[in-house]
Coordinates of C-alpha atoms in Angstrom, one line a residue:
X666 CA 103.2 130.9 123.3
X667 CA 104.5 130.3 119.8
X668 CA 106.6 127.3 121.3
X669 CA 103.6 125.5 122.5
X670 CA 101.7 126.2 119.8
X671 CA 104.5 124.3 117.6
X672 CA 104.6 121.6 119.8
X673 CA 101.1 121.0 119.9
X674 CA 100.6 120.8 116.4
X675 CA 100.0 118.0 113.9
X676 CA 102.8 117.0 111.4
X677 CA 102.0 118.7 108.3
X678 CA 101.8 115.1 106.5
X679 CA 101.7 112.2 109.5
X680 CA 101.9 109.5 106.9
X681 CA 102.1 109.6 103.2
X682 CA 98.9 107.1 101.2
X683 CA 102.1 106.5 98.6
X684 CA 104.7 105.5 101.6
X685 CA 101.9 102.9 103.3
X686 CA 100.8 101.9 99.1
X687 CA 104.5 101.0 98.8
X688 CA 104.3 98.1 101.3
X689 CA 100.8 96.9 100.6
X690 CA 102.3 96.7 96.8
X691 CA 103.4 92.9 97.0
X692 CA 100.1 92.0 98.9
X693 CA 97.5 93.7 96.4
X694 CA 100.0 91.6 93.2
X695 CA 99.2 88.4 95.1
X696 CA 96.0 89.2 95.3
X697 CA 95.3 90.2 91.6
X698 CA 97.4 87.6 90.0
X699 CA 96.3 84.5 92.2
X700 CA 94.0 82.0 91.3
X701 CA 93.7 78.3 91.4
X702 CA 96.3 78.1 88.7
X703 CA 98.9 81.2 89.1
X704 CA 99.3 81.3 93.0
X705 CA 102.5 80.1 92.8
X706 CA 103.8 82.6 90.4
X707 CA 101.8 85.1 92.4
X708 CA 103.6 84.0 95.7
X709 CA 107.0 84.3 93.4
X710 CA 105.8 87.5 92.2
X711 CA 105.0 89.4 95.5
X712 CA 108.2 87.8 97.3
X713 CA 110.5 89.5 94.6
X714 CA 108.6 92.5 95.2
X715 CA 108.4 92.4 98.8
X716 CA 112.2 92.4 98.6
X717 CA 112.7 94.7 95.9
X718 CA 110.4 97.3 97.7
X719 CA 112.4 97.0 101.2
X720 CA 115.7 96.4 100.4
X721 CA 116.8 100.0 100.3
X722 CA 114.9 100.8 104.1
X723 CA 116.7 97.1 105.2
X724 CA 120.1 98.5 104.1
X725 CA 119.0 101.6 106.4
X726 CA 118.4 99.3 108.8
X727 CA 114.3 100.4 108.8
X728 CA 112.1 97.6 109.2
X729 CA 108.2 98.2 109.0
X730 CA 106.1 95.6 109.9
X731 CA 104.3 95.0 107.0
X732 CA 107.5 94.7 105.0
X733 CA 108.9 92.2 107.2
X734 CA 105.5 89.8 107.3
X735 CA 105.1 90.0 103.4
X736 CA 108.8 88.9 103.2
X737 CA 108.5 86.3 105.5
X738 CA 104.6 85.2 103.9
X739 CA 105.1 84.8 100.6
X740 CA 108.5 83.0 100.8
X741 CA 106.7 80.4 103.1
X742 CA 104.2 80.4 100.6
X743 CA 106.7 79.9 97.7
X744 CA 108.3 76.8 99.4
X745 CA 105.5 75.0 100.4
X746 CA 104.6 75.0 96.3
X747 CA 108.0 73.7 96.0
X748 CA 107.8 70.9 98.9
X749 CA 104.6 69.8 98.7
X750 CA 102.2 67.7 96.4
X751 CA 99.6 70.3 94.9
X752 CA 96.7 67.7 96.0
X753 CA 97.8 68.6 99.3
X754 CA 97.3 72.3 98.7
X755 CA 94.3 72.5 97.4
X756 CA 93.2 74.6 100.4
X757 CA 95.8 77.1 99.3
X758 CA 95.0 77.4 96.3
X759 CA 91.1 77.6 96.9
X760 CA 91.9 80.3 99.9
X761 CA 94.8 82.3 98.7
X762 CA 93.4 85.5 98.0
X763 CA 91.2 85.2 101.3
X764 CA 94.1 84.3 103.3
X765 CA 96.6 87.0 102.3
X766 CA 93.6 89.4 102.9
X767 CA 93.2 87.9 106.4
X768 CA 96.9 88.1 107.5
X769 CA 97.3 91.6 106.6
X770 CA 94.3 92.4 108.0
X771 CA 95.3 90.6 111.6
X772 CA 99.0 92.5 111.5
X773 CA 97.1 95.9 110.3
X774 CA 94.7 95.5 113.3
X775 CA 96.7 93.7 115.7
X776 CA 99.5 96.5 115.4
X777 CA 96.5 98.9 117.3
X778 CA 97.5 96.9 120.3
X779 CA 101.0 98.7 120.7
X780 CA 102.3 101.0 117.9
X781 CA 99.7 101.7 114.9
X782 CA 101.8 100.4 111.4
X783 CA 101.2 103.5 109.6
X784 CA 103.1 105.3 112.6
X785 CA 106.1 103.7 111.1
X786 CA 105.9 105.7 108.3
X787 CA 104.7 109.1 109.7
X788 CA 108.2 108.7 111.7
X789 CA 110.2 109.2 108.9
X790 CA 108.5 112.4 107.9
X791 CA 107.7 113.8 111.5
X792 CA 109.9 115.4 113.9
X793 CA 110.6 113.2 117.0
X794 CA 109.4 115.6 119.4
X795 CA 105.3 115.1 118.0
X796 CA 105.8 111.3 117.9
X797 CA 103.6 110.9 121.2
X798 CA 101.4 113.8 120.8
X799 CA 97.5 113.2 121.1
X800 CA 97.0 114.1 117.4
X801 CA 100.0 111.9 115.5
X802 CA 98.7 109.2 118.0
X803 CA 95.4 109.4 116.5
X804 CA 95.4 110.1 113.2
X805 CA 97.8 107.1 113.0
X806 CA 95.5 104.9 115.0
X807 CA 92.4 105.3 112.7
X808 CA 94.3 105.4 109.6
X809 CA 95.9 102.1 110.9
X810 CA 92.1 100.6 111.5
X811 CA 90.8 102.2 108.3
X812 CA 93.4 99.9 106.4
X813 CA 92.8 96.8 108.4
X814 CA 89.1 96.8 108.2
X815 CA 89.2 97.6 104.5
X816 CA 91.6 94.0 104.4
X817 CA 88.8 92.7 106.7
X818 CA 86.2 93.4 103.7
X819 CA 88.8 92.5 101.0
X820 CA 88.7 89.1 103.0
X821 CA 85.1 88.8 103.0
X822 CA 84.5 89.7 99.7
X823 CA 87.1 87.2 98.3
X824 CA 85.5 84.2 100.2
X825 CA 82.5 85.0 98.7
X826 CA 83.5 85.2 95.7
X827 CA 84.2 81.1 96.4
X828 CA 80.8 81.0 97.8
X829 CA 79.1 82.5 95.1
X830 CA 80.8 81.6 91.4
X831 CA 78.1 83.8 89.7
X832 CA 79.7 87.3 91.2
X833 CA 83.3 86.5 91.3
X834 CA 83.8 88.9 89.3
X835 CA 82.3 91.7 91.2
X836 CA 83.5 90.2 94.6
X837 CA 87.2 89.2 93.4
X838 CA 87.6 92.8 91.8
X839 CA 85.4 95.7 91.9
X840 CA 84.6 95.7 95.6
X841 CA 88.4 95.2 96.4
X842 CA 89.5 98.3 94.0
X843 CA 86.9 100.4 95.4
X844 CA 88.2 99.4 98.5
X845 CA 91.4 100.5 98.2
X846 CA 90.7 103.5 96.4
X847 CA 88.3 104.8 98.9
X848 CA 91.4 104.0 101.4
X849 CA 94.2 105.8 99.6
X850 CA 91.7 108.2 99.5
X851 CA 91.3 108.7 102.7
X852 CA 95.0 108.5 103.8
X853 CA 95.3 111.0 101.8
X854 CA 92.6 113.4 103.4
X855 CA 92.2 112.6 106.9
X856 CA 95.6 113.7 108.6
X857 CA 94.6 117.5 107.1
X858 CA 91.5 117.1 107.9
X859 CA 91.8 116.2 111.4
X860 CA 94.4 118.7 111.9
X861 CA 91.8 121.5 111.0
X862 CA 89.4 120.2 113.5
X863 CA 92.3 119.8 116.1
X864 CA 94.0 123.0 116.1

């Protein structure tokens, strides 16, 4: 009886908000320093970071997702300020923010379709027998969707701030603070949380 109680049971802490902040780090630096004039240095800024954040799991031979696309982002970002003409990105340099908001937003999302990102994280905490239990499976999945629908707002939020000049302010940072608060927040609190209602 005690065996199948353990193995039914929830990791104590399926992902860490820090772990999963860690990641999103070079992402929310792009987002905070770009602007018409200092996306470039914000591309720079959040490719050193990118690779400054992941080189000790790369050496370890761990690879999470979003690691991996911010890498592979911002130095395509960077280059294309280096190759090209800046009259022929001012598209980027209108969009940036709303861009980077929209591709993490797809791979946050899009990773529901086969293994949740935040699962990639809980792993390393978690012992390998829970990794397909109902409950780790869950609790990743809507953490997972709770982050990528908080990008999907970060993303709205940020093209309005294009739209409408008079709340950029407002649109380009409050809402997106509060929106990552609320998530860390609630990475934080849900996997507990769940776990009570589950066992």
């Amino acid at each position: 009886m005690a065996q199948q109680t353990e193995t039914k049971a929830p990791p104590e802490k399926p992902v860490g908000a820090g772990s999963v902040f860690l990641s999103f780090a070079p992402w929310i630096i792009f987002g905070v320093v770009a602007s018409p004039s200092t996306w470039e240095y914000a591309a720079l800024a959040a490719l050193i970071a990118a690779i400054v954040l992941s080189g000790k799991d790369i050496a370890r031979r761990r690879f999470y997702l979003l690691d991996m696309v911010g890498i592979v982002f911002f130095a395509v970002i960077s280059v294309l300020a280096l190759a090209l003409d800046r009259s022929q990105l001012l598209w980027l340099e209108t969009y940036a923010q709303v861009i980077s908001n929209g591709v993490i937003a797809v791979v946050a999302l899009g990773s529901l379709l086969k293994d949740p990102f935040t699962a990639q994280y809980a792993r390393q905490q978690t012992p390998r027998d829970l990794w397909n239990s109902p409950v780790f499976l869950h609790i990743n999945r809507v953490l997972t969707a709770a982050w990528g629908a908080v990008f999907v707002l970060m993303a709205l939020s940020t093209w309005l701030a294009i739209r409408v000049p008079s709340l950029d302010d407002w649109l380009d940072w409050v809402v997106p603070v509060v929106l990552l608060v609320a998530v860390v927040k609630f990475t934080e609190r849900y996997p507990e949380a769940y776990k009570a209602r589950a066992v």
